[in-house]
PDB file of C-alpha atoms and ligand atoms in Angstrom:
ATOM      1  CA  UNK O 236      57.093 -36.315  -7.096  1.00  0.00           C
ATOM      2  CA  UNK O 237      58.006 -40.003  -7.327  1.00  0.00           C
ATOM      3  CA  UNK O 238      55.089 -42.289  -8.136  1.00  0.00           C
ATOM      4  CA  UNK O 239      55.468 -44.115  -4.801  1.00  0.00           C
ATOM      5  CA  UNK O 240      55.037 -40.793  -2.968  1.00  0.00           C
ATOM      6  CA  UNK O 241      52.077 -39.844  -5.150  1.00  0.00           C
ATOM      7  CA  UNK O 242      50.366 -43.187  -4.508  1.00  0.00           C
ATOM      8  CA  UNK O 243      50.973 -42.961  -0.762  1.00  0.00           C
ATOM      9  CA  UNK O 244      49.613 -39.411  -0.566  1.00  0.00           C
ATOM     10  CA  UNK O 245      46.518 -40.379  -2.541  1.00  0.00           C
ATOM     11  CA  UNK O 246      46.061 -43.568  -0.532  1.00  0.00           C
ATOM     12  CA  UNK O 247      45.899 -41.498   2.652  1.00  0.00           C
ATOM     13  CA  UNK O 248      43.425 -39.067   1.079  1.00  0.00           C
ATOM     14  CA  UNK O 249      41.198 -41.908  -0.127  1.00  0.00           C
ATOM     15  CA  UNK O 250      41.349 -43.492   3.328  1.00  0.00           C
ATOM     16  CA  UNK O 251      40.200 -40.225   4.903  1.00  0.00           C
ATOM     17  CA  UNK O 252      37.359 -39.924   2.393  1.00  0.00           C
ATOM     18  CA  UNK O 253      36.262 -43.538   2.951  1.00  0.00           C
ATOM     19  CA  UNK O 254      36.357 -43.004   6.700  1.00  0.00           C
ATOM     20  CA  UNK O 255      34.080 -40.002   6.277  1.00  0.00           C
ATOM     21  CA  UNK O 256      31.600 -41.776   4.011  1.00  0.00           C
ATOM     22  CA  UNK O 257      31.246 -44.910   6.137  1.00  0.00           C
ATOM     23  CA  UNK O 258      28.739 -44.839   9.000  1.00  0.00           C
ATOM     24  CA  UNK O 259      30.550 -44.072  12.279  1.00  0.00           C
ATOM     25  CA  UNK O 260      31.056 -46.647  15.012  1.00  0.00           C
ATOM     26  CA  UNK O 261      28.129 -46.556  17.389  1.00  0.00           C
ATOM     27  CA  UNK O 262      25.563 -46.387  14.608  1.00  0.00           C
ATOM     28  CA  UNK O 263      23.136 -49.290  14.316  1.00  0.00           C
ATOM     29  CA  UNK O 264      23.446 -52.180  13.864  1.00  0.00           C
ATOM     30  CA  UNK O 265      26.821 -52.017  15.658  1.00  0.00           C
ATOM     31  CA  UNK O 266      28.133 -55.354  14.386  1.00  0.00           C
ATOM     32  CA  UNK O 267      27.436 -54.482  10.757  1.00  0.00           C
ATOM     33  CA  UNK O 268      28.979 -51.022  11.052  1.00  0.00           C
ATOM     34  CA  UNK O 269      32.029 -52.477  12.788  1.00  0.00           C
ATOM     35  CA  UNK O 270      32.419 -55.127  10.075  1.00  0.00           C
ATOM     36  CA  UNK O 271      32.018 -52.539   7.295  1.00  0.00           C
ATOM     37  CA  UNK O 272      34.700 -50.318   8.799  1.00  0.00           C
ATOM     38  CA  UNK O 273      36.998 -53.254   9.598  1.00  0.00           C
ATOM     39  CA  UNK O 274      36.790 -54.574   6.043  1.00  0.00           C
ATOM     40  CA  UNK O 275      37.174 -51.263   4.236  1.00  0.00           C
ATOM     41  CA  UNK O 276      39.658 -49.463   6.479  1.00  0.00           C
ATOM     42  CA  UNK O 277      42.092 -52.327   7.016  1.00  0.00           C
ATOM     43  CA  UNK O 278      44.734 -51.313   4.498  1.00  0.00           C
ATOM     44  CA  UNK O 279      44.621 -51.703   0.756  1.00  0.00           C
ATOM     45  CA  UNK O 280      46.447 -49.801  -1.937  1.00  0.00           C
ATOM     46  CA  UNK O 281      43.308 -47.940  -3.129  1.00  0.00           C
ATOM     47  CA  UNK O 282      44.538 -48.382  -6.687  1.00  0.00           C
ATOM     48  CA  UNK O 283      41.065 -48.297  -8.238  1.00  0.00           C
ATOM     49  CA  UNK O 284      40.042 -45.066  -6.504  1.00  0.00           C
ATOM     50  CA  UNK O 285      43.385 -43.502  -7.394  1.00  0.00           C
ATOM     51  CA  UNK O 286      42.887 -44.445 -11.048  1.00  0.00           C
ATOM     52  CA  UNK O 287      39.483 -42.747 -11.068  1.00  0.00           C
ATOM     53  CA  UNK O 288      40.919 -39.642  -9.422  1.00  0.00           C
ATOM     54  CA  UNK O 289      44.013 -39.476 -11.627  1.00  0.00           C
ATOM     55  CA  UNK O 290      41.978 -39.911 -14.817  1.00  0.00           C
ATOM     56  CA  UNK O 291      39.305 -37.375 -13.900  1.00  0.00           C
ATOM     57  CA  UNK O 292      41.884 -34.834 -12.761  1.00  0.00           C
ATOM     58  CA  UNK O 293      43.957 -35.371 -15.917  1.00  0.00           C
ATOM     59  CA  UNK O 294      40.893 -34.185 -17.842  1.00  0.00           C
ATOM     60  CA  UNK O 295      40.364 -31.200 -15.564  1.00  0.00           C
ATOM     61  CA  UNK O 296      37.702 -32.414 -13.130  1.00  0.00           C
ATOM     62  CA  UNK O 297      37.912 -31.391  -9.462  1.00  0.00           C
ATOM     63  CA  UNK O 298      38.803 -34.077  -6.942  1.00  0.00           C
ATOM     64  CA  UNK O 299      35.801 -33.322  -4.701  1.00  0.00           C
ATOM     65  CA  UNK O 300      33.484 -34.215  -7.603  1.00  0.00           C
ATOM     66  CA  UNK O 301      35.360 -37.483  -8.216  1.00  0.00           C
ATOM     67  CA  UNK O 302      35.666 -38.700  -4.618  1.00  0.00           C
ATOM     68  CA  UNK O 303      32.190 -40.238  -4.086  1.00  0.00           C
ATOM     69  CA  UNK O 304      32.559 -42.279  -7.273  1.00  0.00           C
ATOM     70  CA  UNK O 305      36.174 -43.260  -6.576  1.00  0.00           C
ATOM     71  CA  UNK O 306      35.247 -44.352  -3.046  1.00  0.00           C
ATOM     72  CA  UNK O 307      32.167 -46.211  -4.272  1.00  0.00           C
ATOM     73  CA  UNK O 308      34.435 -48.284  -6.509  1.00  0.00           C
ATOM     74  CA  UNK O 309      36.692 -49.032  -3.520  1.00  0.00           C
ATOM     75  CA  UNK O 310      33.644 -50.191  -1.528  1.00  0.00           C
ATOM     76  CA  UNK O 311      32.683 -52.512  -4.371  1.00  0.00           C
ATOM     77  CA  UNK O 312      36.265 -53.774  -4.525  1.00  0.00           C
ATOM     78  CA  UNK O 313      36.204 -54.505  -0.772  1.00  0.00           C
ATOM     79  CA  UNK O 314      32.913 -56.325  -1.224  1.00  0.00           C
ATOM     80  CA  UNK O 315      34.469 -58.566  -3.888  1.00  0.00           C
ATOM     81  CA  UNK O 316      37.414 -59.309  -1.570  1.00  0.00           C
ATOM     82  CA  UNK O 317      35.131 -60.236   1.343  1.00  0.00           C
ATOM     83  CA  UNK O 318      33.094 -62.604  -0.803  1.00  0.00           C
ATOM     84  CA  UNK O 319      36.184 -63.933  -2.578  1.00  0.00           C
ATOM     85  CA  UNK O 320      37.724 -64.925   0.771  1.00  0.00           C
ATOM     86  CA  UNK O 321      34.680 -66.937   1.906  1.00  0.00           C
ATOM     87  CA  UNK O 322      35.118 -70.695   2.409  1.00  0.00           C
ATOM     88  CA  UNK O 323      32.788 -71.353  -0.530  1.00  0.00           C
ATOM     89  CA  UNK O 324      34.996 -69.226  -2.799  1.00  0.00           C
ATOM     90  CA  UNK O 325      38.791 -68.921  -2.433  1.00  0.00           C
ATOM     91  CA  UNK O 326      38.702 -69.782   1.273  1.00  0.00           C
ATOM     92  CA  UNK O 327      41.319 -67.343   2.535  1.00  0.00           C
ATOM     93  CA  UNK O 328      41.711 -66.781   6.266  1.00  0.00           C
ATOM     94  CA  UNK O 329      43.762 -63.615   5.833  1.00  0.00           C
ATOM     95  CA  UNK O 330      43.338 -60.416   3.882  1.00  0.00           C
ATOM     96  CA  UNK O 331      45.591 -57.347   3.932  1.00  0.00           C
ATOM     97  CA  UNK O 332      47.601 -58.886   6.768  1.00  0.00           C
ATOM     98  CA  UNK O 333      44.597 -59.395   9.042  1.00  0.00           C
ATOM     99  CA  UNK O 334      41.957 -62.092   9.547  1.00  0.00           C
ATOM    100  CA  UNK O 335      39.522 -61.942   6.636  1.00  0.00           C
ATOM    101  CA  UNK O 336      36.059 -60.599   7.421  1.00  0.00           C
ATOM    102  CA  UNK O 337      34.453 -64.023   7.860  1.00  0.00           C
ATOM    103  CA  UNK O 338      37.259 -65.034  10.253  1.00  0.00           C
ATOM    104  CA  UNK O 339      36.791 -61.865  12.307  1.00  0.00           C
ATOM    105  CA  UNK O 340      32.976 -61.657  12.240  1.00  0.00           C
ATOM    106  CA  UNK O 341      31.655 -65.045  11.092  1.00  0.00           C
ATOM    107  CA  UNK O 342      30.451 -66.083   7.671  1.00  0.00           C
ATOM    108  CA  UNK O 343      26.907 -64.766   7.993  1.00  0.00           C
ATOM    109  CA  UNK O 344      28.033 -61.253   8.906  1.00  0.00           C
ATOM    110  CA  UNK O 345      30.738 -61.343   6.207  1.00  0.00           C
ATOM    111  CA  UNK O 346      28.155 -62.097   3.503  1.00  0.00           C
ATOM    112  CA  UNK O 347      25.920 -59.294   4.773  1.00  0.00           C
ATOM    113  CA  UNK O 348      28.848 -56.878   5.050  1.00  0.00           C
ATOM    114  CA  UNK O 349      29.721 -57.505   1.410  1.00  0.00           C
ATOM    115  CA  UNK O 350      26.076 -57.011   0.463  1.00  0.00           C
ATOM    116  CA  UNK O 351      25.756 -53.726   2.311  1.00  0.00           C
ATOM    117  CA  UNK O 352      29.007 -52.333   0.856  1.00  0.00           C
ATOM    118  CA  UNK O 353      27.683 -52.998  -2.632  1.00  0.00           C
ATOM    119  CA  UNK O 354      24.448 -51.278  -1.700  1.00  0.00           C
ATOM    120  CA  UNK O 355      26.240 -48.350  -0.098  1.00  0.00           C
ATOM    121  CA  UNK O 356      28.434 -47.898  -3.179  1.00  0.00           C
ATOM    122  CA  UNK O 357      25.345 -47.311  -5.321  1.00  0.00           C
ATOM    123  CA  UNK O 358      23.986 -44.924  -2.711  1.00  0.00           C
ATOM    124  CA  UNK O 359      27.249 -42.937  -2.903  1.00  0.00           C
ATOM    125  CA  UNK O 360      27.027 -42.743  -6.700  1.00  0.00           C
ATOM    126  CA  UNK O 361      23.368 -41.722  -6.860  1.00  0.00           C
ATOM    127  CA  UNK O 362      22.337 -39.796  -3.730  1.00  0.00           C
ATOM    128  CA  UNK O 363      22.415 -35.992  -4.261  1.00  0.00           C
ATOM    129  CA  UNK O 364      23.671 -35.758  -0.686  1.00  0.00           C
ATOM    130  CA  UNK O 365      27.008 -37.108  -1.974  1.00  0.00           C
ATOM    131  CA  UNK O 366      27.057 -36.049  -5.623  1.00  0.00           C
ATOM    132  CA  UNK O 367      25.507 -32.586  -5.623  1.00  0.00           C
ATOM    133  CA  UNK O 368      28.066 -31.303  -8.176  1.00  0.00           C
ATOM    134  CA  UNK O 369      27.429 -34.026 -10.756  1.00  0.00           C
ATOM    135  CA  UNK O 370      24.621 -33.639 -13.311  1.00  0.00           C
ATOM    136  CA  UNK O 371      22.136 -36.535 -12.867  1.00  0.00           C
ATOM    137  CA  UNK O 372      22.582 -37.873 -16.460  1.00  0.00           C
ATOM    138  CA  UNK O 373      26.335 -38.219 -15.836  1.00  0.00           C
ATOM    139  CA  UNK O 374      25.736 -39.986 -12.523  1.00  0.00           C
ATOM    140  CA  UNK O 375      23.216 -42.295 -14.205  1.00  0.00           C
ATOM    141  CA  UNK O 376      25.707 -43.135 -16.968  1.00  0.00           C
ATOM    142  CA  UNK O 377      28.348 -43.973 -14.349  1.00  0.00           C
ATOM    143  CA  UNK O 378      25.926 -46.117 -12.347  1.00  0.00           C
ATOM    144  CA  UNK O 379      25.086 -48.031 -15.546  1.00  0.00           C
ATOM    145  CA  UNK O 380      28.756 -48.510 -16.440  1.00  0.00           C
ATOM    146  CA  UNK O 381      29.741 -49.691 -12.965  1.00  0.00           C
ATOM    147  CA  UNK O 382      26.747 -52.028 -12.693  1.00  0.00           C
ATOM    148  CA  UNK O 383      27.605 -53.552 -16.061  1.00  0.00           C
ATOM    149  CA  UNK O 384      31.303 -53.895 -15.214  1.00  0.00           C
ATOM    150  CA  UNK O 385      30.641 -55.924 -12.070  1.00  0.00           C
ATOM    151  CA  UNK O 386      27.783 -58.039 -13.427  1.00  0.00           C
ATOM    152  CA  UNK O 387      27.269 -60.947 -15.780  1.00  0.00           C
ATOM    153  CA  UNK O 388      29.707 -59.601 -18.378  1.00  0.00           C
ATOM    154  CA  UNK O 389      32.263 -58.556 -15.777  1.00  0.00           C
ATOM    155  CA  UNK O 390      33.343 -59.389 -12.244  1.00  0.00           C
ATOM    156  CA  UNK O 391      30.642 -61.878 -11.267  1.00  0.00           C
ATOM    157  CA  UNK O 392      30.676 -63.639 -14.642  1.00  0.00           C
ATOM    158  CA  UNK O 393      34.465 -63.895 -14.475  1.00  0.00           C
ATOM    159  CA  UNK O 394      34.366 -65.153 -10.908  1.00  0.00           C
ATOM    160  CA  UNK O 395      31.808 -67.833 -11.833  1.00  0.00           C
ATOM    161  CA  UNK O 396      34.109 -69.125 -14.578  1.00  0.00           C
ATOM    162  CA  UNK O 397      37.053 -68.902 -12.191  1.00  0.00           C
ATOM    163  CA  UNK O 398      35.263 -71.014  -9.580  1.00  0.00           C
ATOM    164  CA  UNK O 399      34.681 -73.567 -12.309  1.00  0.00           C
ATOM    165  CA  UNK O 400      38.160 -73.427 -13.836  1.00  0.00           C
ATOM    166  CA  UNK O 401      39.428 -76.899 -12.853  1.00  0.00           C
ATOM    167  CA  UNK O 402      42.963 -78.140 -13.283  1.00  0.00           C
ATOM    168  CA  UNK O 403      43.238 -77.892 -17.069  1.00  0.00           C
ATOM    169  CA  UNK O 404      42.727 -74.628 -18.855  1.00  0.00           C
ATOM    170  CA  UNK O 405      44.096 -72.699 -21.794  1.00  0.00           C
ATOM    171  CA  UNK O 406      45.863 -69.365 -21.603  1.00  0.00           C
ATOM    172  CA  UNK O 407      43.173 -67.615 -23.628  1.00  0.00           C
ATOM    173  CA  UNK O 408      40.433 -68.934 -21.318  1.00  0.00           C
ATOM    174  CA  UNK O 409      42.425 -67.786 -18.296  1.00  0.00           C
ATOM    175  CA  UNK O 410      42.974 -64.335 -19.796  1.00  0.00           C
ATOM    176  CA  UNK O 411      39.277 -64.089 -20.585  1.00  0.00           C
ATOM    177  CA  UNK O 412      38.481 -64.842 -16.938  1.00  0.00           C
ATOM    178  CA  UNK O 413      41.074 -62.334 -15.710  1.00  0.00           C
ATOM    179  CA  UNK O 414      39.741 -59.605 -18.004  1.00  0.00           C
ATOM    180  CA  UNK O 415      36.311 -60.010 -16.435  1.00  0.00           C
ATOM    181  CA  UNK O 416      37.070 -61.052 -12.838  1.00  0.00           C
ATOM    182  CA  UNK O 417      39.757 -58.435 -12.148  1.00  0.00           C
ATOM    183  CA  UNK O 418      40.176 -56.305 -15.243  1.00  0.00           C
ATOM    184  CA  UNK O 419      36.660 -54.994 -15.626  1.00  0.00           C
ATOM    185  CA  UNK O 420      36.585 -53.201 -12.245  1.00  0.00           C
ATOM    186  CA  UNK O 421      39.983 -51.677 -12.916  1.00  0.00           C
ATOM    187  CA  UNK O 422      38.955 -50.638 -16.429  1.00  0.00           C
ATOM    188  CA  UNK O 423      35.714 -49.085 -15.218  1.00  0.00           C
ATOM    189  CA  UNK O 424      37.624 -47.150 -12.534  1.00  0.00           C
ATOM    190  CA  UNK O 425      39.497 -45.425 -15.345  1.00  0.00           C
ATOM    191  CA  UNK O 426      36.361 -45.052 -17.453  1.00  0.00           C
ATOM    192  CA  UNK O 427      34.448 -43.369 -14.617  1.00  0.00           C
ATOM    193  CA  UNK O 428      37.257 -40.819 -14.292  1.00  0.00           C
ATOM    194  CA  UNK O 429      37.007 -40.280 -18.040  1.00  0.00           C
ATOM    195  CA  UNK O 430      33.241 -39.771 -17.956  1.00  0.00           C
ATOM    196  CA  UNK O 431      33.500 -37.313 -15.055  1.00  0.00           C
ATOM    197  CA  UNK O 432      36.271 -35.441 -16.856  1.00  0.00           C
ATOM    198  CA  UNK O 433      34.138 -35.088 -19.989  1.00  0.00           C
ATOM    199  CA  UNK O 434      36.311 -37.305 -22.227  1.00  0.00           C
ATOM    200  CA  UNK O 435      35.354 -37.398 -25.909  1.00  0.00           C
ATOM    201  CA  UNK O 436      34.265 -40.820 -27.282  1.00  0.00           C
ATOM    202  CA  UNK O 437      37.747 -41.237 -28.830  1.00  0.00           C
ATOM    203  CA  UNK O 438      39.466 -40.304 -25.579  1.00  0.00           C
ATOM    204  CA  UNK O 439      37.204 -42.644 -23.631  1.00  0.00           C
ATOM    205  CA  UNK O 440      38.121 -45.483 -25.988  1.00  0.00           C
ATOM    206  CA  UNK O 441      41.841 -44.876 -25.325  1.00  0.00           C
ATOM    207  CA  UNK O 442      41.209 -44.806 -21.575  1.00  0.00           C
ATOM    208  CA  UNK O 443      39.247 -48.060 -21.743  1.00  0.00           C
ATOM    209  CA  UNK O 444      42.109 -49.712 -23.646  1.00  0.00           C
ATOM    210  CA  UNK O 445      44.541 -48.464 -21.004  1.00  0.00           C
ATOM    211  CA  UNK O 446      42.304 -49.752 -18.175  1.00  0.00           C
ATOM    212  CA  UNK O 447      41.755 -53.136 -19.773  1.00  0.00           C
ATOM    213  CA  UNK O 448      45.443 -53.758 -20.460  1.00  0.00           C
ATOM    214  CA  UNK O 449      46.363 -52.543 -16.972  1.00  0.00           C
ATOM    215  CA  UNK O 450      43.664 -54.744 -15.416  1.00  0.00           C
ATOM    216  CA  UNK O 451      44.982 -57.859 -17.101  1.00  0.00           C
ATOM    217  CA  UNK O 452      48.570 -56.978 -16.185  1.00  0.00           C
ATOM    218  CA  UNK O 453      47.447 -56.424 -12.595  1.00  0.00           C
ATOM    219  CA  UNK O 454      46.017 -59.943 -12.245  1.00  0.00           C
ATOM    220  CA  UNK O 455      49.078 -61.509 -13.906  1.00  0.00           C
ATOM    221  CA  UNK O 456      51.291 -59.619 -11.436  1.00  0.00           C
ATOM    222  CA  UNK O 457      49.019 -60.826  -8.611  1.00  0.00           C
ATOM    223  CA  UNK O 458      49.677 -64.413  -9.752  1.00  0.00           C
ATOM    224  CA  UNK O 459      53.420 -63.694  -9.849  1.00  0.00           C
ATOM    225  CA  UNK O 460      53.363 -62.274  -6.306  1.00  0.00           C
ATOM    226  CA  UNK O 461      51.420 -65.329  -5.179  1.00  0.00           C
ATOM    227  CA  UNK O 462      53.972 -67.647  -6.788  1.00  0.00           C
ATOM    228  CA  UNK O 463      56.982 -65.918  -5.248  1.00  0.00           C
ATOM    229  CA  UNK O 464      55.301 -65.599  -1.837  1.00  0.00           C
ATOM    230  CA  UNK O 465      55.180 -61.792  -1.830  1.00  0.00           C
ATOM    231  CA  UNK O 466      51.448 -61.294  -1.694  1.00  0.00           C
ATOM    232  CA  UNK O 467      51.494 -60.243   1.955  1.00  0.00           C
ATOM    233  CA  UNK O 468      48.199 -61.838   2.888  1.00  0.00           C
ATOM    234  CA  UNK O 469      49.418 -62.163   6.499  1.00  0.00           C
ATOM    235  CA  UNK O 470      49.148 -65.916   6.837  1.00  0.00           C
ATOM    236  CA  UNK O 471      49.891 -69.158   5.027  1.00  0.00           C
ATOM    237  CA  UNK O 472      48.372 -69.748   1.594  1.00  0.00           C
ATOM    238  CA  UNK O 473      46.063 -72.754   1.467  1.00  0.00           C
ATOM    239  CA  UNK O 474      47.011 -75.553  -0.936  1.00  0.00           C
ATOM    240  CA  UNK O 475      45.171 -75.329  -4.236  1.00  0.00           C
ATOM    241  CA  UNK O 476      45.479 -77.055  -7.560  1.00  0.00           C
ATOM    242  CA  UNK O 477      43.859 -74.306  -9.633  1.00  0.00           C
ATOM    243  CA  UNK O 478      45.819 -73.144 -12.632  1.00  0.00           C
ATOM    244  CA  UNK O 479      47.008 -69.590 -12.909  1.00  0.00           C
ATOM    245  CA  UNK O 480      49.221 -67.540 -15.214  1.00  0.00           C
ATOM    246  CA  UNK O 481      52.446 -68.727 -13.617  1.00  0.00           C
ATOM    247  CA  UNK O 482      51.501 -72.398 -13.636  1.00  0.00           C
ATOM    248  CA  UNK O 483      50.719 -72.173 -17.357  1.00  0.00           C
ATOM    249  CA  UNK O 484      53.446 -69.784 -18.573  1.00  0.00           C
ATOM    250  CA  UNK O 485      56.144 -70.140 -15.928  1.00  0.00           C
ATOM    251  CA  UNK O 486      57.484 -67.200 -13.931  1.00  0.00           C
ATOM    252  CA  UNK O 487      59.508 -65.702 -16.777  1.00  0.00           C
ATOM    253  CA  UNK O 488      56.607 -66.073 -19.223  1.00  0.00           C
ATOM    254  CA  UNK O 489      54.192 -64.424 -16.788  1.00  0.00           C
ATOM    255  CA  UNK O 490      56.610 -61.528 -16.211  1.00  0.00           C
ATOM    256  CA  UNK O 491      57.016 -61.067 -19.948  1.00  0.00           C
ATOM    257  CA  UNK O 492      53.239 -61.082 -20.485  1.00  0.00           C
ATOM    258  CA  UNK O 493      52.664 -58.570 -17.682  1.00  0.00           C
ATOM    259  CA  UNK O 494      55.247 -56.198 -19.131  1.00  0.00           C
ATOM    260  CA  UNK O 495      53.737 -56.545 -22.610  1.00  0.00           C
ATOM    261  CA  UNK O 496      50.364 -55.535 -21.205  1.00  0.00           C
ATOM    262  CA  UNK O 497      51.934 -52.565 -19.425  1.00  0.00           C
ATOM    263  CA  UNK O 498      53.475 -51.396 -22.712  1.00  0.00           C
ATOM    264  CA  UNK O 499      50.041 -51.802 -24.350  1.00  0.00           C
ATOM    265  CA  UNK O 500      48.405 -49.777 -21.569  1.00  0.00           C
ATOM    266  CA  UNK O 501      50.892 -46.925 -21.883  1.00  0.00           C
ATOM    267  CA  UNK O 502      50.604 -46.882 -25.678  1.00  0.00           C
ATOM    268  CA  UNK O 503      46.843 -46.439 -25.441  1.00  0.00           C
ATOM    269  CA  UNK O 504      47.184 -43.118 -23.590  1.00  0.00           C
ATOM    270  CA  UNK O 505      49.960 -41.584 -25.707  1.00  0.00           C
ATOM    271  CA  UNK O 506      47.303 -39.332 -27.224  1.00  0.00           C
ATOM    272  CA  UNK O 507      47.092 -37.397 -23.915  1.00  0.00           C
ATOM    273  CA  UNK O 508      50.808 -36.507 -24.046  1.00  0.00           C
ATOM    274  CA  UNK O 509      52.468 -35.453 -20.802  1.00  0.00           C
ATOM    275  CA  UNK O 510      49.059 -34.980 -19.121  1.00  0.00           C
ATOM    276  CA  UNK O 511      48.991 -38.790 -18.840  1.00  0.00           C
ATOM    277  CA  UNK O 512      52.310 -39.028 -16.977  1.00  0.00           C
ATOM    278  CA  UNK O 513      50.631 -40.163 -13.755  1.00  0.00           C
ATOM    279  CA  UNK O 514      48.574 -42.875 -15.475  1.00  0.00           C
ATOM    280  CA  UNK O 515      51.697 -43.983 -17.278  1.00  0.00           C
ATOM    281  CA  UNK O 516      53.712 -44.117 -14.048  1.00  0.00           C
ATOM    282  CA  UNK O 517      50.939 -46.061 -12.328  1.00  0.00           C
ATOM    283  CA  UNK O 518      51.168 -48.636 -15.131  1.00  0.00           C
ATOM    284  CA  UNK O 519      54.954 -48.855 -14.694  1.00  0.00           C
ATOM    285  CA  UNK O 520      54.491 -49.224 -10.939  1.00  0.00           C
ATOM    286  CA  UNK O 521      52.080 -52.150 -11.400  1.00  0.00           C
ATOM    287  CA  UNK O 522      54.430 -53.864 -13.872  1.00  0.00           C
ATOM    288  CA  UNK O 523      57.503 -53.409 -11.709  1.00  0.00           C
ATOM    289  CA  UNK O 524      55.841 -55.058  -8.720  1.00  0.00           C
ATOM    290  CA  UNK O 525      55.944 -58.323 -10.636  1.00  0.00           C
ATOM    291  CA  UNK O 526      59.679 -58.173 -11.425  1.00  0.00           C
TER     292      UNK O 526
HETATM  293  C1  GRG J  77      31.401 -57.746  -7.933  1.00  0.00           C
HETATM  294  C2  GRG J  77      28.960 -58.133  -7.731  1.00  0.00           C
HETATM  295  C3  GRG J  77      30.326 -58.642  -7.516  1.00  0.00           C
HETATM  296  C4  GRG J  77      30.547 -59.898  -6.945  1.00  0.00           C
HETATM  297  C5  GRG J  77      31.767 -60.429  -6.468  1.00  0.00           C
HETATM  298  C6  GRG J  77      33.713 -62.559  -5.303  1.00  0.00           C
HETATM  299  C7  GRG J  77      33.561 -61.963  -6.642  1.00  0.00           C
HETATM  300  C8  GRG J  77      32.199 -61.695  -7.124  1.00  0.00           C
HETATM  301  C9  GRG J  77      34.612 -61.647  -7.419  1.00  0.00           C
HETATM  302  C10 GRG J  77      36.026 -61.794  -7.014  1.00  0.00           C
HETATM  303  C11 GRG J  77      36.886 -60.857  -7.774  1.00  0.00           C
HETATM  304  C12 GRG J  77      38.248 -60.761  -7.178  1.00  0.00           C
HETATM  305  C13 GRG J  77      38.371 -60.657  -5.707  1.00  0.00           C
HETATM  306  C14 GRG J  77      39.322 -60.729  -7.972  1.00  0.00           C
HETATM  307  C15 GRG J  77      40.702 -60.628  -7.481  1.00  0.00           C
HETATM  308  C16 GRG J  77      41.225 -59.271  -7.796  1.00  0.00           C
HETATM  309  C17 GRG J  77      42.481 -58.946  -7.044  1.00  0.00           C
HETATM  310  C18 GRG J  77      43.794 -59.345  -7.602  1.00  0.00           C
HETATM  311  C19 GRG J  77      42.381 -58.289  -5.885  1.00  0.00           C
HETATM  312  C20 GRG J  77      43.489 -57.733  -5.094  1.00  0.00           C
HETATM  313  O1  GRG J  77      43.459 -56.336  -5.350  1.00  0.00           O
HETATM  314  P1  GRG J  77      44.467 -55.323  -4.658  1.00  0.00           P
HETATM  315  O2  GRG J  77      45.846 -55.903  -4.667  1.00  0.00           O
HETATM  316  O3  GRG J  77      43.940 -55.321  -3.162  1.00  0.00           O
HETATM  317  O4  GRG J  77      44.292 -54.000  -5.280  1.00  0.00           O
HETATM  318  P2  GRG J  77      44.085 -54.191  -2.047  1.00  0.00           P
HETATM  319  O5  GRG J  77      44.126 -54.960  -0.764  1.00  0.00           O
HETATM  320  O6  GRG J  77      45.338 -53.411  -2.298  1.00  0.00           O
HETATM  321  O7  GRG J  77      42.854 -53.355  -2.161  1.00  0.00           O
END
């Protein structure tokens, strides 16, 4: 199966699972439920959930055990997008081709929708109702890893430095921000799959290296797509003077760097042999999007 077909099939499966986990329309409070469903089920590649699934399955874990964790990570990802789009952050009116959550529901509801998705993600990863096949110590380890990845050392810390980035920055500072702001959620998606699949410490280290390199490549490619106008946000990009990978390295330099990171990611999982073909193809797919 071609990687595009694999990703599409998994995207549909993840969408069905997310649909099932989210509270149905009609539940209270209606506005919050509507905003949760609008924000989560409005497209998205589901890359992070797919990485968790592909990694766990590579190591022999069943998909039904992985789904609550994979979907929890997607809920957290959606939460970061909602908050990232707010006027006080990146101020984007469009997301995934549709009005961003604050444009569709107002800023107050958007903030609360992000909050509740974060909360719900931790419920998914810890409530026996959802994770009856996962031993509690494993679930606790995953909860710790995810919480750390999105906290001070990870997503939020990276976002804080990104907000503060200004017009002059160095490449190493930018990469440090990208590793935390974008890379840490991608890396932990892979790590969670590894933990669920019972990876040895050495295997987990290789998976983390893969996830980190892929995460950095992913944000560089995102900058490239932004620069060439292929991001598909669904509306005009607002003017901004913030530096990014392309403004510092140029388009060719950014493409080169992204491909280097993809090579690094694939090298890290060589130890798994052909079992890692899907992870390797996902890395190629991410890199090729920037070409
Ligand atoms: C995580 C606790 C916590 C707080 C959030 C707002 C914020 C702090 C962080 C922002 C992080 C962020 C949005 C980084 C950008 C990452 C990025 C390139 C997202 C686009 O990901 P895709 O292309 O999106 O996978 P789809 O729509 O396909 O899901």
